[in-house]
CSV table of C-alpha atoms in Angstrom, one decimal:
chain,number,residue,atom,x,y,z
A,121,UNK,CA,162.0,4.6,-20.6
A,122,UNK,CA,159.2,6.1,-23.0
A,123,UNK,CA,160.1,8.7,-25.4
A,124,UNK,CA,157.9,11.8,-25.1
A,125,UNK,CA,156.7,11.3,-28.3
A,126,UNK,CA,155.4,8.0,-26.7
A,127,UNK,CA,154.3,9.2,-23.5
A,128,UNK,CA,152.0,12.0,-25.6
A,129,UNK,CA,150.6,9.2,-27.7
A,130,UNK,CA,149.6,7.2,-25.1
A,131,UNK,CA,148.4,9.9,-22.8
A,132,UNK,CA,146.1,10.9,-26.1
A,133,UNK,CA,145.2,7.3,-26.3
A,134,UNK,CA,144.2,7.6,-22.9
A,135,UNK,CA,142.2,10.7,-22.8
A,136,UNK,CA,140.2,9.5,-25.7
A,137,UNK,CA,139.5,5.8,-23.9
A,138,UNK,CA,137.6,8.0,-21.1
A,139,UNK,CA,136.8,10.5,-23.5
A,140,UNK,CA,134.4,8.1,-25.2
A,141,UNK,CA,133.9,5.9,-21.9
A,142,UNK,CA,132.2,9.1,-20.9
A,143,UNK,CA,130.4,9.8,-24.1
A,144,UNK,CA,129.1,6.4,-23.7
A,145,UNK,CA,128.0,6.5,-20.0
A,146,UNK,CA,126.1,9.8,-20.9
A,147,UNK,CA,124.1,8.0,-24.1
A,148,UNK,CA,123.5,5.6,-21.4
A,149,UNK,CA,122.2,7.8,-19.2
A,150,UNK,CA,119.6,9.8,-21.8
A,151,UNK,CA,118.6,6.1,-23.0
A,152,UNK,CA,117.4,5.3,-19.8
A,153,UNK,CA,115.8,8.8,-19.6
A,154,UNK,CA,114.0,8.5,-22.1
A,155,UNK,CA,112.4,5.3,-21.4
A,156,UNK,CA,110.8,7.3,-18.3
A,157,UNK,CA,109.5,9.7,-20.5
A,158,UNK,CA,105.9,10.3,-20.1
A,159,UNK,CA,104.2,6.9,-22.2
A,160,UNK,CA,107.5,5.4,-22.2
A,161,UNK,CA,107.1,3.7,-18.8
A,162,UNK,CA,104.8,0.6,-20.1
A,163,UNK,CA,104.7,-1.2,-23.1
A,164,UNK,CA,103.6,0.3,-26.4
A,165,UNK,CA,101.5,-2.4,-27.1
A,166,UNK,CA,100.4,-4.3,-23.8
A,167,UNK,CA,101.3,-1.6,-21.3
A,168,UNK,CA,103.4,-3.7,-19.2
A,169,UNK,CA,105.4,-1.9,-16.9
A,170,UNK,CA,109.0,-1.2,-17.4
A,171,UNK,CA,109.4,-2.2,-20.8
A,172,UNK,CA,113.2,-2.9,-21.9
A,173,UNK,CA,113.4,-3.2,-25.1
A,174,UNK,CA,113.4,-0.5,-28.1
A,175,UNK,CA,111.6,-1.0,-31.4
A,176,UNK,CA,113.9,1.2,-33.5
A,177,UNK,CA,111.9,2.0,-36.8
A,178,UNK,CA,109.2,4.1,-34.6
A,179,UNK,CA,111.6,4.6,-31.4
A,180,UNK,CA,108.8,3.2,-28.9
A,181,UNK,CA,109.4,1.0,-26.0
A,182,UNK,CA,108.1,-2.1,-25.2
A,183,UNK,CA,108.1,-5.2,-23.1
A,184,UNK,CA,110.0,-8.8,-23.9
A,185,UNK,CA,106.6,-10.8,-24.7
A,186,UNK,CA,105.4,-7.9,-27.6
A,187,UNK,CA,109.4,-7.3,-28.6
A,188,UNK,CA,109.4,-11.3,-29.4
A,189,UNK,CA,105.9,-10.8,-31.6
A,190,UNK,CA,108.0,-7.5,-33.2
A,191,UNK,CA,111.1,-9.7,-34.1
A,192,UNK,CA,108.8,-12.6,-36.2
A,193,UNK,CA,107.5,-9.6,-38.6
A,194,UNK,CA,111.1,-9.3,-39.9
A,195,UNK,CA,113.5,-5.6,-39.9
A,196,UNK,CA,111.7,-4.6,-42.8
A,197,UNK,CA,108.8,-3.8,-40.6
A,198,UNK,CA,110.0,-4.2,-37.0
A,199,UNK,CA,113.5,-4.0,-35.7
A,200,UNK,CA,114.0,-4.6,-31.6
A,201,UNK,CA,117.0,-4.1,-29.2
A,202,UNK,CA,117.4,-5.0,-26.0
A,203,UNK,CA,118.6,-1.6,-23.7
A,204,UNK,CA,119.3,-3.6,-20.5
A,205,UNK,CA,121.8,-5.8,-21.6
A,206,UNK,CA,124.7,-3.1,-22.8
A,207,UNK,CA,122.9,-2.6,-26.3
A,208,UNK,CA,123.2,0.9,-27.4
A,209,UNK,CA,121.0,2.8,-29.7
A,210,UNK,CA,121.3,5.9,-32.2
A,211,UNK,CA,121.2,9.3,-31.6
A,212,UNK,CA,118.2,9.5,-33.9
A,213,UNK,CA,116.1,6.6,-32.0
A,214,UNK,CA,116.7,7.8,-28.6
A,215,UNK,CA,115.7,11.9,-30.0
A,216,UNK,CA,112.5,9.4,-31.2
A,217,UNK,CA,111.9,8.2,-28.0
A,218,UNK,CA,111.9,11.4,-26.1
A,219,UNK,CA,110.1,13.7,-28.7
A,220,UNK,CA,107.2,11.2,-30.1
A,221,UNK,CA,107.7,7.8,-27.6
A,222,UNK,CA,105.1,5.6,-26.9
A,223,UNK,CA,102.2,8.4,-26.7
A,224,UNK,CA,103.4,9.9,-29.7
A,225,UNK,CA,103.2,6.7,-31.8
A,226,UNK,CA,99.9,5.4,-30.8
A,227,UNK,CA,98.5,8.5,-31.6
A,228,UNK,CA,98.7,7.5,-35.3
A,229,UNK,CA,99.1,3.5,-35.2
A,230,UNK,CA,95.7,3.6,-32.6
A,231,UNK,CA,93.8,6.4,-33.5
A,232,UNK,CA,90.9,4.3,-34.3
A,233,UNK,CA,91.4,1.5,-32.4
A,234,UNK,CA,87.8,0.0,-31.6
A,235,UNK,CA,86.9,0.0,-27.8
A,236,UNK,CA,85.7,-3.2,-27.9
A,237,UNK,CA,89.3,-4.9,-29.7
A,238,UNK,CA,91.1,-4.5,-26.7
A,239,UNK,CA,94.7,-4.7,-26.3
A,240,UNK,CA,96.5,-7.7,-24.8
A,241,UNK,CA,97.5,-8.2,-21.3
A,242,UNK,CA,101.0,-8.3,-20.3
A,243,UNK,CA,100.6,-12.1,-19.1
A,244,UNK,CA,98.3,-12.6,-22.1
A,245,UNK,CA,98.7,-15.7,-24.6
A,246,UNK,CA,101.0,-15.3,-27.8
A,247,UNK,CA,98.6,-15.5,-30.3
A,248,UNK,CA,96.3,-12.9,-29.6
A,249,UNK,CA,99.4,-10.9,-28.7
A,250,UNK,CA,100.4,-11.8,-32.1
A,251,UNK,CA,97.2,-10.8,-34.2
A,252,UNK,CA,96.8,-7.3,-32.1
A,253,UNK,CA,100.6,-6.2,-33.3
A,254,UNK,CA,100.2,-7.5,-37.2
A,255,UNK,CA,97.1,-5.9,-37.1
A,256,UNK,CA,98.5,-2.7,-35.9
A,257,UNK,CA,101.8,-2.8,-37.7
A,258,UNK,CA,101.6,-5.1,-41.1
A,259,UNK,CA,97.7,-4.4,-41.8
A,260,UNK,CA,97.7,-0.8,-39.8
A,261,UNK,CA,94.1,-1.6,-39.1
A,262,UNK,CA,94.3,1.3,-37.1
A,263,UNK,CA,96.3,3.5,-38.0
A,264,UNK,CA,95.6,7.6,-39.0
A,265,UNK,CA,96.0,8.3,-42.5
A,266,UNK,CA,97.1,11.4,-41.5
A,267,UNK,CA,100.7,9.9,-40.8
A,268,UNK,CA,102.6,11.0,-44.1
A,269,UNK,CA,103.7,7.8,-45.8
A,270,UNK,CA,101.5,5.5,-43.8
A,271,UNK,CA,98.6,3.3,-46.1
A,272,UNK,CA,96.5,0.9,-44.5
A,273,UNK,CA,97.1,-2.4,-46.3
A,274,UNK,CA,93.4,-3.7,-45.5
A,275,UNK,CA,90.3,-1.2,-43.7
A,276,UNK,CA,89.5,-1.7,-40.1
A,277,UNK,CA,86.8,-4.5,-40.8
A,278,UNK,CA,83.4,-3.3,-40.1
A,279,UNK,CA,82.3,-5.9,-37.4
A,280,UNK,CA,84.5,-4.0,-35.1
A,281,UNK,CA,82.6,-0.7,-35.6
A,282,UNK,CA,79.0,-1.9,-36.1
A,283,UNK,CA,78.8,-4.8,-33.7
A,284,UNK,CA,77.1,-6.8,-36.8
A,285,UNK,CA,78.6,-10.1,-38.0
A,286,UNK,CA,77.5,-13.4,-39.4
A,287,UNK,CA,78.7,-16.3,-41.5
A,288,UNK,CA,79.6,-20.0,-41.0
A,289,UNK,CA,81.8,-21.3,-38.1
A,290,UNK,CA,83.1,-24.9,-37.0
A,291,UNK,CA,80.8,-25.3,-33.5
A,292,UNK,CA,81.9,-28.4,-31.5
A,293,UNK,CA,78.4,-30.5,-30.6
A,294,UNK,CA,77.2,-30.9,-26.8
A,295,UNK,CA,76.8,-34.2,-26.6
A,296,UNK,CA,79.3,-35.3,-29.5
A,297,UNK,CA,83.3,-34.2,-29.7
A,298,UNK,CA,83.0,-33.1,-33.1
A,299,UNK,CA,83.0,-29.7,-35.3
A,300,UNK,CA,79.9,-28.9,-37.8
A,301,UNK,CA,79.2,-25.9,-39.7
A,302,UNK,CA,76.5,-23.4,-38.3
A,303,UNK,CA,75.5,-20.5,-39.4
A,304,UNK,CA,76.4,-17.8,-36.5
A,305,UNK,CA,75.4,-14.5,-36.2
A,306,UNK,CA,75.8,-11.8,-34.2
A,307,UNK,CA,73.8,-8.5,-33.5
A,308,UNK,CA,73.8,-5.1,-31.8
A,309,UNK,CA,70.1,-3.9,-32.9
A,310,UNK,CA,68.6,-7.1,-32.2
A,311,UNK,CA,70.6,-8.3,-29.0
A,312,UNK,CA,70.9,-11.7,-29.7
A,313,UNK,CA,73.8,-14.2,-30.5
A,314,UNK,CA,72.1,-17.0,-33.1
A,315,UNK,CA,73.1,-20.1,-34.7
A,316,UNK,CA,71.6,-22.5,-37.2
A,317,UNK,CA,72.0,-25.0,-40.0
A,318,UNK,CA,70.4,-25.3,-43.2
A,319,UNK,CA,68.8,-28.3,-42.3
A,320,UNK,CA,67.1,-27.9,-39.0
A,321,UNK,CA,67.1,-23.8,-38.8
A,322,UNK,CA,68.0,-22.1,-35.6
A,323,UNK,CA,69.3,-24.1,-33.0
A,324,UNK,CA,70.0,-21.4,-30.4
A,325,UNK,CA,69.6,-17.6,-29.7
A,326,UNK,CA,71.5,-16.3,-26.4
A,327,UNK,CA,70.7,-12.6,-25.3
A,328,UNK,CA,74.1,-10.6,-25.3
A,329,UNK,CA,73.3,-9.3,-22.1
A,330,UNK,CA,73.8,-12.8,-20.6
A,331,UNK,CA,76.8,-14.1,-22.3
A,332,UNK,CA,80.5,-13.6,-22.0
A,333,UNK,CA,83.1,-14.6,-24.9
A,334,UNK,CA,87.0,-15.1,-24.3
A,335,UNK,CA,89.9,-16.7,-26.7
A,336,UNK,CA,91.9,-19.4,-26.5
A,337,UNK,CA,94.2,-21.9,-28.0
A,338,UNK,CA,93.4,-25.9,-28.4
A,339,UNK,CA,96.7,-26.1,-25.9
A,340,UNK,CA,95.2,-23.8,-23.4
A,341,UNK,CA,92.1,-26.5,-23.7
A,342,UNK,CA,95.0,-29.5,-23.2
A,343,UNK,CA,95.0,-29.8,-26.9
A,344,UNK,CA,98.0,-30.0,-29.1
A,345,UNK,CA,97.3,-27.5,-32.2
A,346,UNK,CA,97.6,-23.9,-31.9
A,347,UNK,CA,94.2,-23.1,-33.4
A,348,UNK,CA,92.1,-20.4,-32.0
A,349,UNK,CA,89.0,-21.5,-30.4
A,350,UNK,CA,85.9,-19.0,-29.9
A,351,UNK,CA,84.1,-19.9,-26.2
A,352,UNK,CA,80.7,-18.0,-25.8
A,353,UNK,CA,79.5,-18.9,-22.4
A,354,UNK,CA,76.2,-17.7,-20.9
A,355,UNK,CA,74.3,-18.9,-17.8
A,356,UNK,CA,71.6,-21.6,-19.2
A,357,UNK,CA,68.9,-23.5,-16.9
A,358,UNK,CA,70.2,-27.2,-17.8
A,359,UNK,CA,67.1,-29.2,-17.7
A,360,UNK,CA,65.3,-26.6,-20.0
A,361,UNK,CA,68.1,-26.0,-21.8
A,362,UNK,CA,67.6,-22.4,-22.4
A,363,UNK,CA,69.1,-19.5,-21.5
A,364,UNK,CA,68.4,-17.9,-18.5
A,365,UNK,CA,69.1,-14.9,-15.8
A,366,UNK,CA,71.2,-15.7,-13.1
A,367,UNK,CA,68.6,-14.4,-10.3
A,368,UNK,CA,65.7,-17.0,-11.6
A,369,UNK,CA,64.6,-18.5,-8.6
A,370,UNK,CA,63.7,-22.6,-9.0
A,371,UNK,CA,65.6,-23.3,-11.9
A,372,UNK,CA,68.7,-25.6,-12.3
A,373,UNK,CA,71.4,-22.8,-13.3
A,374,UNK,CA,74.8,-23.6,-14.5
A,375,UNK,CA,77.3,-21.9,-16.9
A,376,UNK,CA,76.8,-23.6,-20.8
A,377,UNK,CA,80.1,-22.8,-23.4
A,378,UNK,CA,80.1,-22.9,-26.9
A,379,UNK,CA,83.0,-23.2,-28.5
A,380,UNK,CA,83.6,-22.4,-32.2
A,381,UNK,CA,86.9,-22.8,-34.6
A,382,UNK,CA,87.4,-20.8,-37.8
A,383,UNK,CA,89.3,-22.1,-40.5
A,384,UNK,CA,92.7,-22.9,-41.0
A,385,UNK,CA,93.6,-21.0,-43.9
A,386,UNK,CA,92.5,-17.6,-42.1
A,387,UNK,CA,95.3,-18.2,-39.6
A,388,UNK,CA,92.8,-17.8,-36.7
A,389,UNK,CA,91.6,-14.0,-38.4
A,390,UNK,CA,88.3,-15.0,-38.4
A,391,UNK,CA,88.4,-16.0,-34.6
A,392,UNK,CA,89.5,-12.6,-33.3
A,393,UNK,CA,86.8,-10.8,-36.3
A,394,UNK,CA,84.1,-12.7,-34.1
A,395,UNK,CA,85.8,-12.0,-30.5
A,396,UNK,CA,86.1,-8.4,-31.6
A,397,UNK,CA,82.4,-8.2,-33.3
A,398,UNK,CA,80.7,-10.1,-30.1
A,399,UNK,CA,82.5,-7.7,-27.7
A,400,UNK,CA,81.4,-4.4,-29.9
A,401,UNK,CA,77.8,-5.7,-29.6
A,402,UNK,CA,78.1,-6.8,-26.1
A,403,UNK,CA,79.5,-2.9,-25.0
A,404,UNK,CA,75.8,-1.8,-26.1
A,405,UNK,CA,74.2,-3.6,-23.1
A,406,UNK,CA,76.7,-2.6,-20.4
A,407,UNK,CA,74.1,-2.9,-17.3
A,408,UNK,CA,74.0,-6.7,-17.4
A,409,UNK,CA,76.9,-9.3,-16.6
A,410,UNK,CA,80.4,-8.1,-17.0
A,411,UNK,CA,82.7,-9.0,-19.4
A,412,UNK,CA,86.1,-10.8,-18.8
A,413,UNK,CA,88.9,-10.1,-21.0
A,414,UNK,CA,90.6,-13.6,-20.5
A,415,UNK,CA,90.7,-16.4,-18.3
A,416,UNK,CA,92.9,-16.1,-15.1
A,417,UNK,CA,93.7,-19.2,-15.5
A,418,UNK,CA,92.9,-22.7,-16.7
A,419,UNK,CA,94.2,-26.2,-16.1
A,420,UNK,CA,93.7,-29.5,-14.2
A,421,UNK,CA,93.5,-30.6,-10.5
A,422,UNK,CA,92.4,-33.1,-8.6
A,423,UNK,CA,89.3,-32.7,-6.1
A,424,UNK,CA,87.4,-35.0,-3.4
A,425,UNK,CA,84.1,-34.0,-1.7
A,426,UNK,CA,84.8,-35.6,1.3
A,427,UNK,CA,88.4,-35.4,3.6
A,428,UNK,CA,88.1,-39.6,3.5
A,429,UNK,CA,87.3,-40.1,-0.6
A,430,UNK,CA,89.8,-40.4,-3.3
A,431,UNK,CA,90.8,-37.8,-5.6
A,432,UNK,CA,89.5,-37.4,-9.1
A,433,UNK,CA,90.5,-35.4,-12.0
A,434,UNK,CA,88.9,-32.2,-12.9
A,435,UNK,CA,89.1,-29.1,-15.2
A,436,UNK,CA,89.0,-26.3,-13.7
A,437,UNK,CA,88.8,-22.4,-14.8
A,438,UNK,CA,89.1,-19.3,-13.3
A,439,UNK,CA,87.0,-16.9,-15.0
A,440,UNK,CA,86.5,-13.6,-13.0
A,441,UNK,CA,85.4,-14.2,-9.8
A,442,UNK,CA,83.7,-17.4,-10.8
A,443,UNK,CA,85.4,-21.0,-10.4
A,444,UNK,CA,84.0,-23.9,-12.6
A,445,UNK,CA,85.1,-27.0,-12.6
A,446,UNK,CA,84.5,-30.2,-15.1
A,447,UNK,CA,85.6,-33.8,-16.3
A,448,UNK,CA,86.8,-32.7,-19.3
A,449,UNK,CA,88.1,-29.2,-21.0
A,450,UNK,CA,85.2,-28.8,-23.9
A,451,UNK,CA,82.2,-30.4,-21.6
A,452,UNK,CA,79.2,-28.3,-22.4
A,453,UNK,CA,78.4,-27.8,-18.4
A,454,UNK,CA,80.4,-28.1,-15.5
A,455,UNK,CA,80.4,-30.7,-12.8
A,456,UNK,CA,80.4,-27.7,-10.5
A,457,UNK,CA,80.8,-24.2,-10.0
A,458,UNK,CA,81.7,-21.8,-7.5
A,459,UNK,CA,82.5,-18.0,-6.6
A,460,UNK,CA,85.4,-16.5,-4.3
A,461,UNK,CA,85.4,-12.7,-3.1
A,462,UNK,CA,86.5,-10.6,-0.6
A,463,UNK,CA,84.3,-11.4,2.7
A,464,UNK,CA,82.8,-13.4,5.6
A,465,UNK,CA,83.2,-17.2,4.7
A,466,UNK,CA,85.7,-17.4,2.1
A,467,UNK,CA,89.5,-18.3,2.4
A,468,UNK,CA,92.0,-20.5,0.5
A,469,UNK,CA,94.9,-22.1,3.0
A,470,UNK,CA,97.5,-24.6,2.5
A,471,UNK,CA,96.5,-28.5,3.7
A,472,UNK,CA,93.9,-30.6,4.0
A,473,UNK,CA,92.8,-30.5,7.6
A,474,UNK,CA,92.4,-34.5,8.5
A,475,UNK,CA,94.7,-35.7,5.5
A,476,UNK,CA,98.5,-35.3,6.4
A,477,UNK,CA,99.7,-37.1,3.4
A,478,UNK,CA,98.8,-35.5,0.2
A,479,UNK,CA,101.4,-33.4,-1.3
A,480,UNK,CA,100.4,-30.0,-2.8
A,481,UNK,CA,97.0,-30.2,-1.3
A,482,UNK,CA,95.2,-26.9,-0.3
A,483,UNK,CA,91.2,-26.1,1.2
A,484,UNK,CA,88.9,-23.8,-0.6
A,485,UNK,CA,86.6,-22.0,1.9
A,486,UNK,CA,83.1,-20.6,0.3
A,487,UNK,CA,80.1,-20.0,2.7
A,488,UNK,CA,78.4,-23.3,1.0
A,489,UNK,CA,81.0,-25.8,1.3
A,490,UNK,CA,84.9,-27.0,1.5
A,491,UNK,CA,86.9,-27.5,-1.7
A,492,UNK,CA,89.6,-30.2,-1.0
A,493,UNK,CA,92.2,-30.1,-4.0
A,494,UNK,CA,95.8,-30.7,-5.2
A,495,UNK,CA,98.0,-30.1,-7.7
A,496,UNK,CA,101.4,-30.9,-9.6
A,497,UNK,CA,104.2,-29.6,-8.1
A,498,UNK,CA,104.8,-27.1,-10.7
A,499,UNK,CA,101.8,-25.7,-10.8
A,500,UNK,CA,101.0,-25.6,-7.0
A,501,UNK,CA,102.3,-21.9,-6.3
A,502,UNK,CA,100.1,-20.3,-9.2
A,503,UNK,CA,96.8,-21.9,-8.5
A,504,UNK,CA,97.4,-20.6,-4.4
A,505,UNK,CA,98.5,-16.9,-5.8
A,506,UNK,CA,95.1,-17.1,-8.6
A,507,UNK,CA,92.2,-18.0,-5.8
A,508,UNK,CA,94.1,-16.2,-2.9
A,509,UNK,CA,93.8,-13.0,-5.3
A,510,UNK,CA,90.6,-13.7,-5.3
A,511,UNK,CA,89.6,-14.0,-1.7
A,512,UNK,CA,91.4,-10.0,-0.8
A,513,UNK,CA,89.8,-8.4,-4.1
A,514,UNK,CA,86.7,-7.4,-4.3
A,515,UNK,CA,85.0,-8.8,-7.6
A,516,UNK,CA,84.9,-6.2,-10.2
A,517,UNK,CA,80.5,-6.2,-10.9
A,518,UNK,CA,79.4,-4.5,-14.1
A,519,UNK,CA,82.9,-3.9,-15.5
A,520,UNK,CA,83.2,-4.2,-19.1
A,521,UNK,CA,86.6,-4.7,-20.0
C-alpha cells in the first residue's frame, strides 16, 4: 500500500501531467486561431490557401512550396515550422501572428512591390518562387525603410518602375539550335520590344501590344539544366515574317516565340529583370492582348489527324485559352494551334470514337475540327483536368495579370 506521502506526490504528479496537457491543448488551440486571423488564411508569399507552416523570425504563415524556398536561405534569415504535425511555437511568435500576421508583414516587406513583378502562383515553378522570396527577404527589394532596423541590401532596380531596359541577351536562332548575343531592348514610351547585333543592326521590333512574355526552366522545355529561359511570343504572319494583329484578314497567322537566356553567373537575375521590365512596359498598353502569368501547362503527347493514321509526337502548351502544338519544345512556330472556351462546339471526353485500343487516348472537340491524342499514363489525369478547365471557363479577354 502507498504511503500518503506517496499517494500526494503522485496525485501532484498527476495534476501537473493534465495541468500542462491542458496548457498545451490551449497553445494549440490559439496557434490554430491565429492562423485564421485576417491575412493569415493564405500564404505570405503565394497566397495559397491554408498555409501550415510558420516562419518564426516575422511570425507569418505560409504554405509548404514557399516554407521549402524559406528553409534554403538559412535561420539566420528564415526559420520555418511545421504547425500541423505537433510542432509547437512560442508565446512571442504566435502574439506575432495574431497582432502583425501576414497583412502586417507585407505591409513593410511589399510596400513597393511593382505591379508588374507579380507574385508566384501556388502551383508555380521553384525558381521563380525562389527569386520572388530572396528578393523580398535577402535583398528586401521591397521593403519600407520605415521598418526600424530594416536596410535594403540592393534598390528595387529601376526596369521594374520605368518599364525601360536594354542590354545583351543569349537569343536562340529560328532556323539554327543555337544561342548568339543580341542586343535587346525594351520600351514603355516607344512601345516596341527590339533586337539587333552589331553586325547586321535590327533584326526585329514587336509592338508590346501584341506580345506576351512568360518564364521558364530548360527542364520545363524537356531540357536538363535549370537555367531560366525568357519566351516572348507574339502573333506574326509566317510567310511575311512580321508581326501582325490577330484580326488581319488574308494573312497566314501563327504564334512566333523568342526565347532568350541570361548568363550563368547572374543565377537567372537577369531573366526575371527582363520578365519584370517587359511586363511593366506591357501594363501601359492594357487594351490589347492579355497577358498570362505562366503556362498552364507544358509537355508532350501524341496526336493523329485522322481516327485510322498513326500517332506522332508533339509538344504541346497550354497558354491561356490558347492550345499550340509543335515537333519540338524551342520550334520558332507551331505545327498547329488551337483555342478552347466555354460554348457551342467545344468539349474534351475520354476515347477515341472508332479506335478501341489506344490506352490514355482522349478527343478534343473545337468547332473547326477533332483533336485525337494520348498520353503516358502518369500524365493522363492532368492534361483531362487542364483542357476540361478550359471548356467550363470562360477565357479571361483583356486581363492583365
Amino acid at each position: 500500500m502507498a504511503t500518503p506521502e506517496q499517494a500526494s506526490a503522485s496525485s501532484n504528479g498527476e495534476a501537473t501531467a493534465t495541468s500542462a496537457l491542458s496548457e498545451k491543448d490551449g497553445d494549440d488551440e490559439r496557434m490554430k486561431k491565429a492562423l485564421t486571423c485576417e491575412g493569415n488564411h493564405r500564404c505570405a508569399d503565394c497566397w495559397a490557401q491554408c498555409p501550415s507552416w510558420v516562419e518564426t523570425h516575422r511570425g507569418i504563415a505560409i504554405c509548404r512550396s514557399c516554407a521549402t524556398e524559406h528553409h534554403m536561405l538559412g535561420s539566420d534569415i528564415s526559420r520555418v515550422k511545421c504547425v500541423g504535425q505537433g510542432e509547437t511555437l512560442k508565446d512571442s511568435v504566435i502574439l506575432m501572428l495574431e497582432s502583425k500576421g501576414n497583412d502586417g508583414s507585407n505591409a513593410h516587406m511589399e510596400a513597393i512591390l511593382p505591379e508588374a513583378y507579380r507574385r508566384p502562383l501556388p502551383n508555380e515553378f521553384t525558381f521563380y518562387r525562389k527569386h520572388f522570396i530572396t528578393a523580398k527577404y535577402v535583398r528586401n527589394e521591397f521593403s519600407s525603410t520605415e521598418q526600424s532596423g530594416l536596410r535594403r541590401s540592393s534598390a528595387i532596380p529601376q526596369p521594374y518602375i520605368t518599364g525601360e531596359i536594354g542590354y545583351t541577351l543569349m537569343k536562340k536562332g529560328r532556323d539554327k539550335d543555337v544561342y548568339l548575343p543580341r542586343s535587346l531592348e525594351a520600351s514603355a514610351v516607344s512601345g516596341k520590344l527590339r533586337y539587333s547585333d552589331k553586325d547586321t543592326g535590327e533584326r526585329g521590333c514587336v509592338p508590346l501590344t501584341m506580345l506576351n512574355v512568360v518564364i521558364v526552366t530548360e527542364k520545363d522545355l524537356d531540357g536538363e539544366g535549370d537555367n531560366l529561359v525568357l519566351v516572348v511570343t507574339y502573333p506574326e504572319d509566317t510567310k511575311k515574317r512580321k508581326p501582325c494583329e490577330v484580326e488581319e484578314k488574308g494573312s497566314d497567322i501563327a504564334t512566333r516565340s523568342l526565347f532568350f537566356k541570361g548568363y550563368p553567373f547572374l543565377e537567372g537575375r537577369d531573366i526575371v529583370e527582363w520578365y519584370v521590365a517587359i511586363r511593366h512596359a506591357r501594363l501601359m498598353f492594357p487594351e490589347k492582348t492579355c497577358l498570362t502569368p505562366c503556362y498552364d501547362k507544358m509537355g508532350w503527347l501524341h496526336k493523329k489527324k485522322r481516327v485510322k493514321d498513326p500517332f506522332l509526337k508533339r509538344w504541346f502548351v497550354v497558354d491561356g485559352n490558347r492550345v499550340r502544338y509543335s515537333e519540338n519544345p524551342m520550334d520558332p512556330v507551331p505545327k498547329g494551334e488551337f483555342e478552347l472556351s466555354m460554348g457551342p462546339g467545344y468539349g474534351v471526353f475520354e476515347g477515341i470514337e472508332g479506335d478501341d485500343e489506344t490506352a490514355f487516348a482522349f478527343t478534343i472537340l473545337t468547332p473547326g475540327r477533332e483533336y485525337y491524342l494520348h498520353a503516358k499514363s502518369g500524365t493522363y489525369k492532368s492534361w483531362l483536368e487542364v483542357f476540361g478547365a478550359l471548356c467550363i471557363v470562360p477565357p479571361s479577354l483583356n486581363t492583365l495579370v
